Coordinates of C-alpha atoms in Angstrom, one line a residue:
M1 CA -18.9 -10.0 -6.9
V2 CA -19.2 -9.6 -10.7
F3 CA -21.3 -7.3 -12.8
D4 CA -21.6 -8.1 -16.5
D5 CA -23.9 -6.3 -18.9
G6 CA -22.7 -8.3 -21.9
T7 CA -20.4 -5.5 -22.9
H8 CA -18.5 -4.7 -19.8
R9 CA -17.5 -6.9 -16.9
V10 CA -16.6 -5.5 -13.4
K11 CA -15.1 -7.8 -10.8
L12 CA -15.3 -6.5 -7.2
T13 CA -12.9 -8.2 -4.8
L14 CA -12.5 -7.7 -1.1
Q15 CA -8.7 -7.5 -0.3
G16 CA -8.7 -6.3 3.3
P17 CA -7.6 -5.9 5.8
A18 CA -4.5 -4.5 4.2
H19 CA -4.5 -0.7 4.2
S20 CA -7.7 -0.9 6.1
R21 CA -10.4 -3.5 6.9
G22 CA -12.6 -2.6 4.0
D23 CA -10.1 -2.6 1.2
A24 CA -11.7 -3.7 -2.1
V25 CA -10.7 -3.3 -5.7
A26 CA -12.7 -3.1 -8.9
Y27 CA -11.2 -4.7 -12.0
L28 CA -12.4 -4.3 -15.6
P29 CA -10.5 -7.1 -17.4
K30 CA -11.5 -6.2 -20.9
E31 CA -10.3 -2.6 -20.4
K32 CA -7.4 -3.7 -18.2
I33 CA -8.4 -1.1 -15.5
L34 CA -7.9 -1.7 -11.8
V35 CA -9.4 0.7 -9.2
S36 CA -7.2 0.1 -6.2
G37 CA -8.6 2.5 -3.6
D38 CA -6.0 3.4 -0.9
L39 CA -4.1 0.1 -1.5
C40 CA -2.1 2.3 -3.9
V41 CA -1.7 6.0 -4.2
N42 CA 0.1 8.1 -6.7
W43 CA 1.1 11.4 -5.1
N44 CA 3.9 13.0 -3.1
W45 CA 2.5 12.3 0.4
G46 CA 3.4 8.6 0.6
N47 CA 0.5 6.5 2.0
N48 CA -1.0 6.7 5.4
V49 CA -0.3 3.5 7.2
A50 CA -1.9 4.6 10.5
D51 CA -5.3 3.0 10.0
P52 CA -5.9 0.9 13.1
D53 CA -6.9 -2.1 11.0
A54 CA -3.9 -2.0 8.7
D55 CA -2.2 -5.3 8.2
F56 CA 1.2 -4.5 6.6
D57 CA 2.2 -8.0 5.7
H58 CA -1.1 -8.7 4.0
W59 CA -1.0 -5.2 2.3
I60 CA 2.4 -6.1 0.7
R61 CA 1.0 -9.5 -0.4
V62 CA -2.0 -7.9 -2.0
L63 CA 0.1 -5.4 -3.9
D64 CA 2.2 -8.3 -5.2
Q65 CA -0.9 -10.2 -6.3
L66 CA -2.5 -7.1 -8.0
A67 CA 0.7 -6.4 -9.8
Q68 CA 0.4 -9.8 -11.5
W69 CA -3.0 -9.0 -13.0
K70 CA -3.3 -7.9 -16.6
V71 CA -3.6 -4.2 -15.9
Q72 CA -2.7 -1.2 -18.1
T73 CA -4.3 1.6 -15.9
V74 CA -4.5 1.8 -12.1
V75 CA -6.9 4.2 -10.7
P76 CA -5.4 4.9 -7.2
G77 CA -7.1 6.1 -4.1
H78 CA -5.3 9.4 -4.4
G79 CA -3.3 11.1 -7.1
S80 CA -3.1 10.7 -10.9
L81 CA -3.7 7.6 -12.9
A82 CA -1.0 5.0 -12.5
T83 CA 0.4 1.6 -13.7
T84 CA 1.5 -1.7 -12.1
E85 CA 4.9 -0.1 -11.7
T86 CA 3.2 2.4 -9.3
M87 CA 1.9 -0.6 -7.3
R88 CA 5.3 -2.1 -7.2
G89 CA 6.7 1.2 -6.0
Q90 CA 4.1 1.4 -3.3
R91 CA 5.0 -2.2 -2.2
A92 CA 8.7 -1.4 -2.1
Y93 CA 8.1 1.7 0.0
L94 CA 5.9 -0.3 2.5
A95 CA 8.2 -3.3 2.6
D96 CA 11.3 -1.1 3.2
M97 CA 9.6 0.9 5.9
Q98 CA 8.4 -2.3 7.6
E99 CA 11.7 -4.0 7.5
K100 CA 13.5 -1.0 9.0
V101 CA 10.9 -0.5 11.7
R102 CA 11.1 -4.2 12.7
V103 CA 14.9 -4.1 12.9
G104 CA 14.6 -0.9 15.0
I105 CA 12.1 -2.5 17.4
K106 CA 14.3 -5.5 17.8
A107 CA 17.2 -3.2 18.6
G108 CA 15.1 -1.4 21.2
K109 CA 14.7 1.8 19.4
T110 CA 11.9 4.3 19.9
A111 CA 9.6 5.5 17.2
D112 CA 11.2 8.9 17.4
Q113 CA 14.7 7.5 16.9
L114 CA 13.5 5.6 13.9
V115 CA 11.9 8.7 12.4
Q116 CA 15.3 10.3 12.6
E117 CA 17.2 7.3 11.2
I118 CA 14.9 5.9 8.5
D119 CA 15.4 7.5 5.1
L120 CA 12.7 6.5 2.6
S121 CA 13.6 9.2 0.0
R122 CA 14.9 6.5 -2.4
H123 CA 11.3 5.5 -3.0
G124 CA 10.6 8.6 -5.2
S125 CA 7.2 10.2 -4.6
F126 CA 6.2 7.6 -2.0
G127 CA 9.1 8.6 0.3
A128 CA 9.4 12.3 -0.7
N129 CA 7.4 13.7 2.2
A130 CA 9.6 13.4 5.4
E131 CA 6.7 14.6 7.7
G132 CA 4.3 12.0 6.2
N133 CA 7.0 9.3 6.5
G134 CA 7.4 10.2 10.2
V135 CA 3.7 9.8 10.8
S136 CA 3.7 6.4 9.1
I137 CA 6.9 5.2 10.9
R138 CA 5.4 6.1 14.2
A139 CA 2.1 4.4 13.4
M140 CA 3.9 1.3 12.2
H141 CA 6.2 1.2 15.2
R142 CA 3.2 1.5 17.6
K143 CA 1.4 -1.4 15.8
L144 CA 4.4 -3.7 15.3
A145 CA 5.8 -3.1 18.8
A146 CA 2.4 -4.0 20.3
V147 CA 2.3 -7.5 18.7
R148 CA 5.9 -8.5 19.7

């Protein structure tokens, strides 16, 4: 959907399910502003992956796609203003977690074992909160193990 008053243009695009079923973004191409909602956050609590409609593979693809747009400012779902580098950081955090959880599931590990083993701290603010990471790892394990 596009709104254009002759001065400003806003493109609304449904992206979900990714973080959740209703994920949508608003893009102002002239101003190079992207409002990402919870697809990207910019704070020290990571990003909650526990939404029952989350689609981790699609979420990662969406972040890849959005990072290719001509954007100077990202307005995240939570936290301070960001950049495409923030989206790339969000993507790296999610992809790393997903890869490690998949490997752990394949090896027969429980969610609690993976919470103890997976270190996401190298992902800066996204991986800084160990408790939040644990919640996300458990949620991801539950969802990915169910579709095996």
